[in-house]
Short mmCIF file of C-alpha atoms in Angstrom, two decimals:
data_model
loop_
_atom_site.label_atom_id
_atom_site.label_comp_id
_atom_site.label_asym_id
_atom_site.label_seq_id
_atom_site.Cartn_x
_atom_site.Cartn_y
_atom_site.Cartn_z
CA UNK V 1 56.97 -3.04 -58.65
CA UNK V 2 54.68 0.10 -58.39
CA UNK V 3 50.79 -0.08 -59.51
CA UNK V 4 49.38 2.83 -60.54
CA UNK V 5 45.84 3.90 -60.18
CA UNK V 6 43.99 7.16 -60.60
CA UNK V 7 40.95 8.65 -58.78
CA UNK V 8 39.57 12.22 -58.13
CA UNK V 9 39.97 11.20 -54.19
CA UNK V 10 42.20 8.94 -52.37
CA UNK V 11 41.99 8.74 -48.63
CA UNK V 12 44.11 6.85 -46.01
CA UNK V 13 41.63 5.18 -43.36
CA UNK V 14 38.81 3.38 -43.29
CA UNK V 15 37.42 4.31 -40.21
CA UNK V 16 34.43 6.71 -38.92
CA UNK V 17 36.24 9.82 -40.68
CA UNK V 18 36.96 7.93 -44.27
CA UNK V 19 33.86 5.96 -44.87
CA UNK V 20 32.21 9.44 -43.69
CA UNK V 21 34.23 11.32 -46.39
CA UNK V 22 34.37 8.03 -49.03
CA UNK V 23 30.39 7.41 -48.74
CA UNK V 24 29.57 11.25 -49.42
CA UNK V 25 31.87 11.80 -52.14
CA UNK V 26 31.30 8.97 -53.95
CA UNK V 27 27.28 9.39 -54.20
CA UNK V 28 28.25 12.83 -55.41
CA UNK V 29 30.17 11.16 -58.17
CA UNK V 30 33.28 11.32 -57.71
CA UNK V 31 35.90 8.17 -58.16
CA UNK V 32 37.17 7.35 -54.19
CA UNK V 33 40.31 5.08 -53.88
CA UNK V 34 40.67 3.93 -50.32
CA UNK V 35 43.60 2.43 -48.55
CA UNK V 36 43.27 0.56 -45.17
CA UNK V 37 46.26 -0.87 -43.63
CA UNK V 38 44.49 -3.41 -42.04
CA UNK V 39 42.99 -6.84 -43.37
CA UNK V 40 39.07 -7.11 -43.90
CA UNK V 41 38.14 -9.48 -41.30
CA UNK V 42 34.49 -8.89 -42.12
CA UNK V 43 31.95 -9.10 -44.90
CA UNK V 44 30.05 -7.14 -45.86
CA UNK V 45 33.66 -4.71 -45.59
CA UNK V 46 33.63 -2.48 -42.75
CA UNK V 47 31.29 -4.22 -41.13
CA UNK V 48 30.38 -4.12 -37.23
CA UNK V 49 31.40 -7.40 -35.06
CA UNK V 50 27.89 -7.37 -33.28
CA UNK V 51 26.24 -8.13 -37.11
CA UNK V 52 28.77 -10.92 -37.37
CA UNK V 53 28.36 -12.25 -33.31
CA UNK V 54 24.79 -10.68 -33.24
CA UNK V 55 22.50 -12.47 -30.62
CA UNK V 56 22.76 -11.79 -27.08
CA UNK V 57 24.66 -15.28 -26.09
CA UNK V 58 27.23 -13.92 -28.29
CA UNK V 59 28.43 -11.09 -26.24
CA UNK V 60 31.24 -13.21 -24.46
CA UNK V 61 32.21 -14.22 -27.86
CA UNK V 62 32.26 -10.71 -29.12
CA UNK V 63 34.63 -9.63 -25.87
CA UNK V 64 37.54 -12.23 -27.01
CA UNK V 65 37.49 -11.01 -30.53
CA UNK V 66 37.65 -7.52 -29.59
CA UNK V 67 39.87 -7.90 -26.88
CA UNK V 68 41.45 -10.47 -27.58
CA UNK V 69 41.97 -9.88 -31.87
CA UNK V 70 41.07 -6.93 -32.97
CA UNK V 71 42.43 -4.12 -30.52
CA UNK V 72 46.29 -3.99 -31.24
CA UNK V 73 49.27 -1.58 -30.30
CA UNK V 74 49.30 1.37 -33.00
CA UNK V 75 50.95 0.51 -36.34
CA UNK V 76 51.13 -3.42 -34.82
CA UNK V 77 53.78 -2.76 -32.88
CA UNK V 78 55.09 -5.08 -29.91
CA UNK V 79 54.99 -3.05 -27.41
CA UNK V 80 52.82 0.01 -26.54
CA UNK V 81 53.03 3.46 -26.79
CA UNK V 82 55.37 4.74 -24.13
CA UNK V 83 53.52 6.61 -21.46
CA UNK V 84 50.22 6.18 -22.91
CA UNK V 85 50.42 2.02 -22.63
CA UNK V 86 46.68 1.26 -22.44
CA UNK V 87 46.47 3.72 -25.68
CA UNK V 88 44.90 0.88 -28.10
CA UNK V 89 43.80 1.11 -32.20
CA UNK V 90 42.18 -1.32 -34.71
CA UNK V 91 43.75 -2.14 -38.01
CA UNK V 92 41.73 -3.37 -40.18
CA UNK V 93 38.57 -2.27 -42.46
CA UNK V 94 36.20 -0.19 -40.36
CA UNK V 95 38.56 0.47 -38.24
CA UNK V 96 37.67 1.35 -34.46
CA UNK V 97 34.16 2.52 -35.90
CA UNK V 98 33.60 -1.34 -36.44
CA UNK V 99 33.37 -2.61 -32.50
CA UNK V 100 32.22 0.52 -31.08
CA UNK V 101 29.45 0.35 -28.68
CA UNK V 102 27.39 2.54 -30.87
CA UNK V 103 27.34 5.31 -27.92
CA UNK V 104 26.11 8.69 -29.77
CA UNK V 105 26.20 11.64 -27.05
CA UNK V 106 25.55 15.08 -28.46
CA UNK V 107 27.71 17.31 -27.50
CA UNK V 108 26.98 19.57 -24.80
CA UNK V 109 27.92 23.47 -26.08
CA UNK V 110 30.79 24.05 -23.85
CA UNK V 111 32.24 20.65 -26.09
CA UNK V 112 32.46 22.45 -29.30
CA UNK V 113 35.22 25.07 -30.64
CA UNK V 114 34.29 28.30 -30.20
CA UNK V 115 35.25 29.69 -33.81
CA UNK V 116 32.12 28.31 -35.07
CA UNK V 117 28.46 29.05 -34.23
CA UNK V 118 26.51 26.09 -32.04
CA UNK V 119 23.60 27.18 -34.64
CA UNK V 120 26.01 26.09 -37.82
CA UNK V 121 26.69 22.59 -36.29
CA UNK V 122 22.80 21.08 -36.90
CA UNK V 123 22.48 21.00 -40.43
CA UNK V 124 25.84 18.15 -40.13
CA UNK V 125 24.55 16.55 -36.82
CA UNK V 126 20.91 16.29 -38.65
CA UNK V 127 22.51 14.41 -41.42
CA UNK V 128 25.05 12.42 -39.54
CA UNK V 129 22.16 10.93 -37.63
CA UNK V 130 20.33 10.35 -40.62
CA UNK V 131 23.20 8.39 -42.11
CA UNK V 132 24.17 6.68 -38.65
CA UNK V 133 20.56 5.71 -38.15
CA UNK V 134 20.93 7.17 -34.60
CA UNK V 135 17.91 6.44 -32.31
CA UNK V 136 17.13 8.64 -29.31
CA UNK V 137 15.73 6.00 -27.09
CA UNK V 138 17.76 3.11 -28.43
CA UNK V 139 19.08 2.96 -25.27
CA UNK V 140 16.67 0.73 -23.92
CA UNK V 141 13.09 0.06 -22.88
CA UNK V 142 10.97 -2.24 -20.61
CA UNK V 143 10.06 -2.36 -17.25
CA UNK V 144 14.01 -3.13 -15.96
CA UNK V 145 15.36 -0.25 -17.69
CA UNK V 146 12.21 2.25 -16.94
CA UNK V 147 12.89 1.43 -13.26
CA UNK V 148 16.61 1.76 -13.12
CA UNK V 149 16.20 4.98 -15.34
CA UNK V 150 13.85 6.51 -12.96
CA UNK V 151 16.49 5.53 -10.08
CA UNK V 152 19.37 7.33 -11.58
CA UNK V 153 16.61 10.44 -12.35
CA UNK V 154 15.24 10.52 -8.69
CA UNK V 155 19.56 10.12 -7.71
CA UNK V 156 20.84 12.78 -9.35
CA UNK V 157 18.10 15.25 -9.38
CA UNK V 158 18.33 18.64 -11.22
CA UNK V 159 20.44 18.57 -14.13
CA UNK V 160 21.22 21.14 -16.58
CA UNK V 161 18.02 22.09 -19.08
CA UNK V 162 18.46 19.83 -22.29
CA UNK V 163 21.30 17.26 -20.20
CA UNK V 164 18.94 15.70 -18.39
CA UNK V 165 19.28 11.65 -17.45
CA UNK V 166 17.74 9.72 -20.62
CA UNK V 167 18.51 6.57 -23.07
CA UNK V 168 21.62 7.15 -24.64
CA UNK V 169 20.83 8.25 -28.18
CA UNK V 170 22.59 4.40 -30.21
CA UNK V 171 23.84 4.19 -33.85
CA UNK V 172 21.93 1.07 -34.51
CA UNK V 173 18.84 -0.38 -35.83
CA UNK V 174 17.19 -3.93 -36.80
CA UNK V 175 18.10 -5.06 -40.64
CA UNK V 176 16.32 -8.01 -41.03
CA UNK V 177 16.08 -9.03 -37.60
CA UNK V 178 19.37 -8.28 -36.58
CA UNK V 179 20.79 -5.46 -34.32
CA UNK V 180 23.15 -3.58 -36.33
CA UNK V 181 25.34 -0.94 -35.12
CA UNK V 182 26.72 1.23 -37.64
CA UNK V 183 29.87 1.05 -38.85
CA UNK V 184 31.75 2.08 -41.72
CA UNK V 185 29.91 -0.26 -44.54
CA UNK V 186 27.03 1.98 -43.92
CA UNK V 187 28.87 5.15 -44.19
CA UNK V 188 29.95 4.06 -47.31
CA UNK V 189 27.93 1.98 -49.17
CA UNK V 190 24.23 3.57 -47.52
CA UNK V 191 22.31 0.55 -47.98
CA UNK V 192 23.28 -0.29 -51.74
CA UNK V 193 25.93 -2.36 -53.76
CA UNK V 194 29.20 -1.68 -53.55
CA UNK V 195 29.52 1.31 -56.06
CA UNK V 196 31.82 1.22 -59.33
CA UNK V 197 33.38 4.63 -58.26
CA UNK V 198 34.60 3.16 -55.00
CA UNK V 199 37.74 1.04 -54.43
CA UNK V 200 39.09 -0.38 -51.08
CA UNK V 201 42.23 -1.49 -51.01
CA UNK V 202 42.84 -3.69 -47.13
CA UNK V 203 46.35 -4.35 -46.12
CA UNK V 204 47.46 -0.96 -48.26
CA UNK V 205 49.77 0.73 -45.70
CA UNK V 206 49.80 4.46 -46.91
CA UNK V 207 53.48 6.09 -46.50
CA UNK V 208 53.54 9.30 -47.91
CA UNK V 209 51.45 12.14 -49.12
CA UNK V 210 52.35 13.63 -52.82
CA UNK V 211 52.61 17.04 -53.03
CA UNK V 212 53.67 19.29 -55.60
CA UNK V 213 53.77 23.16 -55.90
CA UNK V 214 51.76 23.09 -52.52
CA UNK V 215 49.06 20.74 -54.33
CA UNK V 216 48.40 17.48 -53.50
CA UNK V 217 48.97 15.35 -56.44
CA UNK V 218 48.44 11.54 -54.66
CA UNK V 219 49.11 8.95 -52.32
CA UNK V 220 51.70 6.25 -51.87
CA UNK V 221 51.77 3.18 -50.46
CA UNK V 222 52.78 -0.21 -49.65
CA UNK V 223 51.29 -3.82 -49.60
CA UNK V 224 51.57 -4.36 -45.84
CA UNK V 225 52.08 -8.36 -46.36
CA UNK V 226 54.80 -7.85 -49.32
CA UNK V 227 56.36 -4.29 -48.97
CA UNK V 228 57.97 -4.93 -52.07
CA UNK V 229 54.81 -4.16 -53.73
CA UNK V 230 54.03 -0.35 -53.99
CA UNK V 231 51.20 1.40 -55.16
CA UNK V 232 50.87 5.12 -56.29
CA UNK V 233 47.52 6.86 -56.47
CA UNK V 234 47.37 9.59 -58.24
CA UNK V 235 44.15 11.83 -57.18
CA UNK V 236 43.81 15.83 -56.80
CA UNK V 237 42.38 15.34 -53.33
CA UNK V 238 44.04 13.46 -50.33
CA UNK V 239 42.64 12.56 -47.30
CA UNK V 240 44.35 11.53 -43.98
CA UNK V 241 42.09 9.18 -42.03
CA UNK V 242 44.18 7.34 -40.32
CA UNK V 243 43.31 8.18 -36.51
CA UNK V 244 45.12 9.98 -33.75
CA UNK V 245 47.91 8.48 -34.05
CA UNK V 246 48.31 7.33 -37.54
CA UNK V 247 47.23 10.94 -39.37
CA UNK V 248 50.39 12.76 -37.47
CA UNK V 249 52.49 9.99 -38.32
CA UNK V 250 52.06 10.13 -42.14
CA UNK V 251 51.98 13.88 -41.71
CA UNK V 252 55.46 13.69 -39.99
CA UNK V 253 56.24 11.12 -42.92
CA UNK V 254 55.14 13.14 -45.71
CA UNK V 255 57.14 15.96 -44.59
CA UNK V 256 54.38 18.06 -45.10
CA UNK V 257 53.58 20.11 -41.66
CA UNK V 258 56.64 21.44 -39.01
CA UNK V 259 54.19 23.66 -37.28
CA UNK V 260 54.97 22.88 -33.20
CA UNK V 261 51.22 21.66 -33.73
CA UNK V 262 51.56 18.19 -35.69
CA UNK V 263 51.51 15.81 -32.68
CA UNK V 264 50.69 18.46 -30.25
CA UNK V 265 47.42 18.88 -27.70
CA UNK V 266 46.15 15.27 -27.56
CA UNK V 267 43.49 14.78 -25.39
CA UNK V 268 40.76 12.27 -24.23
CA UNK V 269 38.40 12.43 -21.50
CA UNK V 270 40.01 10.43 -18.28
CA UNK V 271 37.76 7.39 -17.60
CA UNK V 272 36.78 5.65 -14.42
CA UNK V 273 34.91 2.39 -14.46
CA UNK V 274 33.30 0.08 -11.91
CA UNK V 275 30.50 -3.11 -11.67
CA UNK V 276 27.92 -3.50 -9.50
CA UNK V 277 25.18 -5.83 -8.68
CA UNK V 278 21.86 -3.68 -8.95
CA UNK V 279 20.19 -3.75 -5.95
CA UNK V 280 17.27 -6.41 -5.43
CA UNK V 281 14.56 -4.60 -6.78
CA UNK V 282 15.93 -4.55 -9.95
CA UNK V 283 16.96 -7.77 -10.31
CA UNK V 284 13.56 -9.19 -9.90
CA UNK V 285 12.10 -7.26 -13.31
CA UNK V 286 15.60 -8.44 -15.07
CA UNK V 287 14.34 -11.67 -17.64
CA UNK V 288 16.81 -13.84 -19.24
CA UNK V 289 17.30 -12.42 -22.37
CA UNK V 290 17.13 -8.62 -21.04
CA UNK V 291 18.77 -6.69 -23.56
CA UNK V 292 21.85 -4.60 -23.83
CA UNK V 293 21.32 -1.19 -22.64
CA UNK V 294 23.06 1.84 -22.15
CA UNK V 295 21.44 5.04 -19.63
CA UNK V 296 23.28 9.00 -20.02
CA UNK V 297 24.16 10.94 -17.35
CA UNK V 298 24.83 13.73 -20.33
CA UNK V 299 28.26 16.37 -19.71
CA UNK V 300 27.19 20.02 -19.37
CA UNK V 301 29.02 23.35 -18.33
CA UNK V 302 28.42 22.75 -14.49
CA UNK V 303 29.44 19.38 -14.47
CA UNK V 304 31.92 18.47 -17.52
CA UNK V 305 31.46 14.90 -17.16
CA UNK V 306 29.84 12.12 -18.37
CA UNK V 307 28.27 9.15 -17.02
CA UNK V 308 26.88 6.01 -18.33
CA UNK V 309 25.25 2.43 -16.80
CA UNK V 310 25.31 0.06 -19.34
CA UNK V 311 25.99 -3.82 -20.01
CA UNK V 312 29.26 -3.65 -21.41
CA UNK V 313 30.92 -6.80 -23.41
CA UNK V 314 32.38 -9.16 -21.43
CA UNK V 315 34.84 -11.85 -22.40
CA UNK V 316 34.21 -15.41 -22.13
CA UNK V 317 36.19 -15.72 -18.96
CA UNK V 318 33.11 -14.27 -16.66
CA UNK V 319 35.85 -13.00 -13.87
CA UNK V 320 34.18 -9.84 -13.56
CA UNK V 321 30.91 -11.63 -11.87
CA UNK V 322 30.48 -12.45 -8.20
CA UNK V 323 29.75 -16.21 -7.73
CA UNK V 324 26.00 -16.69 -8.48
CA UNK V 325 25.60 -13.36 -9.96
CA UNK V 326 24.21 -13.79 -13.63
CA UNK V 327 25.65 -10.87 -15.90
CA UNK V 328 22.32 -9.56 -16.65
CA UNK V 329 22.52 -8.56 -13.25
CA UNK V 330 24.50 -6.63 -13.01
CA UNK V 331 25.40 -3.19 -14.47
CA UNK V 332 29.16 -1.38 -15.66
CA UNK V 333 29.02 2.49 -14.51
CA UNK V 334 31.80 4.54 -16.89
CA UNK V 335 32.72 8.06 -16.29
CA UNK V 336 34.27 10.20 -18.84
CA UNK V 337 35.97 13.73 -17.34
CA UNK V 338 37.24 16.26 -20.03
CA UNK V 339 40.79 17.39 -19.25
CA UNK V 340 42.86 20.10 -19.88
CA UNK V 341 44.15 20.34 -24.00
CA UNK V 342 47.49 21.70 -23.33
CA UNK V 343 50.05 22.06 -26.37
CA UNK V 344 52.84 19.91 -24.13
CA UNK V 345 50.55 16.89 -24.18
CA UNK V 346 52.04 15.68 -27.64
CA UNK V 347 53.67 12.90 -29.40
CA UNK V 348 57.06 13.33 -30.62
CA UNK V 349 57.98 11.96 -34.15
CA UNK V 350 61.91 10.11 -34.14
CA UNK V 351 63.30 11.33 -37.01
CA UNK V 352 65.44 8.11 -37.48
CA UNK V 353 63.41 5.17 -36.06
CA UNK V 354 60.56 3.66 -38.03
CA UNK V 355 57.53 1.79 -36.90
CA UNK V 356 56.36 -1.56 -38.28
CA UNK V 357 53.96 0.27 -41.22
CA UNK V 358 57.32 2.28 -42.35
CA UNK V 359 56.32 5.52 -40.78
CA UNK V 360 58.27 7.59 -37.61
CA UNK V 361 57.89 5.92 -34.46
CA UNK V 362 56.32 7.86 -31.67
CA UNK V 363 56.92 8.09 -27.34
CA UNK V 364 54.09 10.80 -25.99
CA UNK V 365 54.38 13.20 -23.19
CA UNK V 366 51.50 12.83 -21.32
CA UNK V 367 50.10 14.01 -18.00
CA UNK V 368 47.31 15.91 -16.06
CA UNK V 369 46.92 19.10 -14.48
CA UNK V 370 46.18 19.84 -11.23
CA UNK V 371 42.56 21.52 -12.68
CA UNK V 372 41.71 17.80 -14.01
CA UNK V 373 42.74 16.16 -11.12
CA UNK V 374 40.46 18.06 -8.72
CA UNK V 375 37.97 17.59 -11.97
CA UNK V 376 38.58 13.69 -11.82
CA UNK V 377 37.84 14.38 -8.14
CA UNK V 378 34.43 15.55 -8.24
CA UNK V 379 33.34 13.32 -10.81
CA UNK V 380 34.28 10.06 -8.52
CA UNK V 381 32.18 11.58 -5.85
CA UNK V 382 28.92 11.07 -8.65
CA UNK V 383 29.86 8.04 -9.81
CA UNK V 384 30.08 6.08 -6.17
CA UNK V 385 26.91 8.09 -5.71
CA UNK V 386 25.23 6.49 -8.58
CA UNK V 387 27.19 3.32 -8.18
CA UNK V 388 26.34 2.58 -4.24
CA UNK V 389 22.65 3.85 -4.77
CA UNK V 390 21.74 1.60 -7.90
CA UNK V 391 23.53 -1.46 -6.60
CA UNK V 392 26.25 -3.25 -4.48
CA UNK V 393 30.17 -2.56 -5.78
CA UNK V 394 31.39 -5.80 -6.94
CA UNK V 395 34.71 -6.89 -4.91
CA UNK V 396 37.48 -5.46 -6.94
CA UNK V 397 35.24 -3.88 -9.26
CA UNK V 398 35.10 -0.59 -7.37
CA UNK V 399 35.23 2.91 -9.07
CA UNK V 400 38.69 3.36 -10.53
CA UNK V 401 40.27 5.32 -12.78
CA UNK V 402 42.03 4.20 -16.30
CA UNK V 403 45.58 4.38 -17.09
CA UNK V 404 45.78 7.17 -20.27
CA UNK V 405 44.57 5.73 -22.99
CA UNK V 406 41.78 3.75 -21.42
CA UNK V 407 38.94 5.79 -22.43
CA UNK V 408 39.75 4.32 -26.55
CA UNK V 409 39.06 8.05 -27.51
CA UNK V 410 41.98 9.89 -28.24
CA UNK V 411 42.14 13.24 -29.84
CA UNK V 412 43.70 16.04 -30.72
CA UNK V 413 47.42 15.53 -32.64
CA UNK V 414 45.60 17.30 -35.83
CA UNK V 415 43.92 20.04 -34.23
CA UNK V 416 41.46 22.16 -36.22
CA UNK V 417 41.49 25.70 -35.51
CA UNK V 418 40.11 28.98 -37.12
CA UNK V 419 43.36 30.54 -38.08
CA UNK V 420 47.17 29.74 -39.00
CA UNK V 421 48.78 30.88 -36.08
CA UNK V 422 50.88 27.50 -34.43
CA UNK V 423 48.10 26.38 -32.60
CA UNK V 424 46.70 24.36 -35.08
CA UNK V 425 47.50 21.80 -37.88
CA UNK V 426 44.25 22.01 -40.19
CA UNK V 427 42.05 25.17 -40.82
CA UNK V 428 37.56 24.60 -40.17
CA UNK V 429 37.22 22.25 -42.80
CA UNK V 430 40.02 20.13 -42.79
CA UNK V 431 42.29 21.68 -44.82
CA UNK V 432 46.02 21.30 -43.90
CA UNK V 433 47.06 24.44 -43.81
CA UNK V 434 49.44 25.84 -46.71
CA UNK V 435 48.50 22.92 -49.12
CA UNK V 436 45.80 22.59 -51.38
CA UNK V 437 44.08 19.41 -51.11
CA UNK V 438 45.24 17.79 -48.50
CA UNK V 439 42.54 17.38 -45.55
CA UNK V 440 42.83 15.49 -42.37
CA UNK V 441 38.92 13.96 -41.41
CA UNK V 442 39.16 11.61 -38.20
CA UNK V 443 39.60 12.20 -34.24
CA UNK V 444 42.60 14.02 -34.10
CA UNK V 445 41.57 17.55 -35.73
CA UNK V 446 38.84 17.26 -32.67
CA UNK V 447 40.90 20.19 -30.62
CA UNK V 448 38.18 20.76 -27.58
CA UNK V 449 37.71 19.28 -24.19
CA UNK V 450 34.69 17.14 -23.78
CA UNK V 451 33.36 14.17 -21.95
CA UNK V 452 31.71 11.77 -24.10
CA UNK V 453 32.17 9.28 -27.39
CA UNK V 454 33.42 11.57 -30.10
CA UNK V 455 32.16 9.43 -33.21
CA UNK V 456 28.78 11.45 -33.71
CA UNK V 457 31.14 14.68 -33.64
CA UNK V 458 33.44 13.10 -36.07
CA UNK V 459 30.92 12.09 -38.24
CA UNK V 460 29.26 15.44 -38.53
CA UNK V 461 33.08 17.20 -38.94
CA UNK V 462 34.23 14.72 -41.83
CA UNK V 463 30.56 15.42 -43.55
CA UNK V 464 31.71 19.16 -43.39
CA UNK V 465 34.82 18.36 -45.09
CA UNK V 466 33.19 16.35 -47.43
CA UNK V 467 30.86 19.15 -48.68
CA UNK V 468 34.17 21.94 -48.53
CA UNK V 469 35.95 19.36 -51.09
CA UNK V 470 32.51 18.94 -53.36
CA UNK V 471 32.90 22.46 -53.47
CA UNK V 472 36.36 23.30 -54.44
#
């Protein structure tokens, strides 16, 4: 059985790149059908699992849901992705946009693609912020975080004019007394009912882009719980949302795009993590309740890293803390180094074998070149600086670096680029190149090194695309 539905958009993904797309399309007018392959889990839909688990005693609850629910293998598979096994995705509505940390680090100018003007970026990264409710000191505040701020400050020393050490700019805000980080319900909904020119469609596993004469002409798909059931959009716009991994897979699927590109330069930023207990001093101004909080150590030219000391979610397990150590004592320092984007980093698409959703099933070639190495290198040197000057490294918690995959941030397999020469997969908006009306919006047309959350970045991109298909 095949249901039919029209729209004047249908998009695959409800993440950061499809509510971005969805919620500006729709309050232009137009009728958005959206299909998620996951279940909502949720409500409002696309909703954040802090407003759900939202005081601070919750944040051991939060850690089992994410960790323990909500992060799966891509497409649901059993087993990971081979050679990128720590390489984890979230199926359902909101996608990974709904338990992110809410990080939102602009991007230093050596981050963006050079095709494009630093100067043409601010008109999307002023209204991303606006629509992500992004506050610049949301970081923290209070006489704790004032004095392990200055710490890190007096530690590090010069930095780089406009990347120096401050709160890390949050996605989040207070709605009626609870701390919301944004997620995808405020992409697309932006504080009102749900709107009658929206649909949402969870556990809708789209299979194939419709093409014809070079034109997109719709979207087909499949009830994830009963694949019998198939349903057939029929919309003059498509677009592919469906992450890093996802997006190249329905590409491949579609049979759309044979350019060496599809699949090719993935990327994140390699990611080493440790725990310490902060030193004495610090402890003694640290209250009961002290709040989540998150300092930046921002990325620049000189240095193309990121750092960041923040109270990450724990699970209810509590293994992480030394024995009487209470965890708002002590603090999780990440670092995130750009590497290399290098066209034989890809995945490659088996023409024969099919995942659980129905699409190609992927293996990756993945490694990292002897300039990111001596990059990771450096960048470990900074963060056992910070770590050993801030606090005492907790037994087995000492500065290590992630397997691939562990930074949650991958990138790349859709790349954007200026022209159609092989190097890329979509042109500066979005646009798959040679088809009309077919755009990719999510983390994998992001084609250029950098060191920090992508989201923000992703955000303003997809709001680009949005205003290139309003005006076609």
């Amino acid at each position: 059985m095949i249901r039919k539905l029209k729209a004047d958009v249908v998009i695959a993904g409800s993440g950061a790149g499809g509510s971005a797309v969805a919620g500006e399309l729709v309050a232009a007018g137009l009728t958005v059908v959206v299909l998620e392959a996951g279940p909502q889990r949720f409500s409002p839909l696309g909703t954040h699992v802090r407003t759900v688990f939202s005081s601070e005693a919750d944040l051991s609850r939060v850690g089992d849901v994410i960790y323990g629910e909500m992060l799966t293998n891509p497409s649901m598979a059993a087993e990971p992705l081979k050679n990128i096994r720590d390489l984890r995705v979230s199926h359902h509505t909101g996608g990974m946009f709904s338990l992110w940390m809410g990080n939102c680090p602009r991007p230093d100018a050596s981050e963006l693609p050079d095709w494009m003007p630093v100067a043409d970026w601010e008109p999307y990264f002023d209204k991303a912020s606006r629509l992500m409710h992004i506050d610049l000191q949301g970081g923290g505040s209070g006489q704790m975080f004032e004095t392990l701020l200055g710490r890190v400050q007096s530690t590090l020393g010069h930095r780089a004019k406009g990347r120096e050490v401050r709160p890390m700019p949050v996605a989040a805000r207070r709605v009626d007394g609870v701390f919301k980080i944004c997620s995808s319900d405020d992409l697309f909904f932006r504080d009102s009912p749900s709107p009658n020119n929206l649909t949402i469609l969870p556990d809708t596993i789209a299979t194939e882009v419709l093409v014809s004469g070079g034109r997109a002409v719709g979207l087909r798909g499949v009830d994830r719980l009963n694949p019998a059931e198939e349903i057939e959009v029929s919309a003059d716009v498509v677009v592919v949302a469906g992450g890093t991994v996802g997006s190249p897979k329905l590409l491949a699927n579609s049979a759309l795009d044979h350019r060496p590109a599809l699949g090719a330069y993935i990327h994140e930023h390699a990611c080493i993590g440790s725990r310490v207990t902060l030193i004495p001093e610090i402890r003694a101004l640290i209250r009961d309740d002290e709040p989540v909080y998150s300092i930046w150590i921002p990325a620049s030219g000189e240095k193309p890293w990121q750092n960041q000391l923040c109270r990450f979610t724990l699970s209810s397990g509590g293994g992480r803390l030394a024995p009487g150590i209470r965890e708002v004592d002590s603090s999780d320092i990440f670092t995130f180094v750009k590497i290399d984007v290098r066209p034989e980093n890809r995945f490659h698409f088996d023409p024969i074998r099919k995942d659980p959703f129905g699409l190609p099933d992927v293996t990756a070639s993945y490694a990292l070149s002897r300039a990111d190495r001596l990059r990771i290198g450096q960048a470990m040197a900074e963060h056992f600086l910070i770590a050993s000057d801030v606090g005492e490294v907790e037994p087995g918690w000492t500065p290590t670096l992630y397997a691939a995959g562990g930074s949650t941030h991958f990138m790349g397999s859709c790349r954007m680029g200026a022209e159609d020469d092989g190097t890329s997969v979509v042109d500066r908006f979005g646009r798959l190149w040679g088809y009309e009306g077919v755009f990719v919006a999510d983390n994998s047309v992001i084609g250029t090194p950098n060191s920090g959350n992508p989201t923000f970045t992703t955000v303003a991109q997809c709001l680009r695309t949005a205003e290139r298909i309003l005006l076609s």
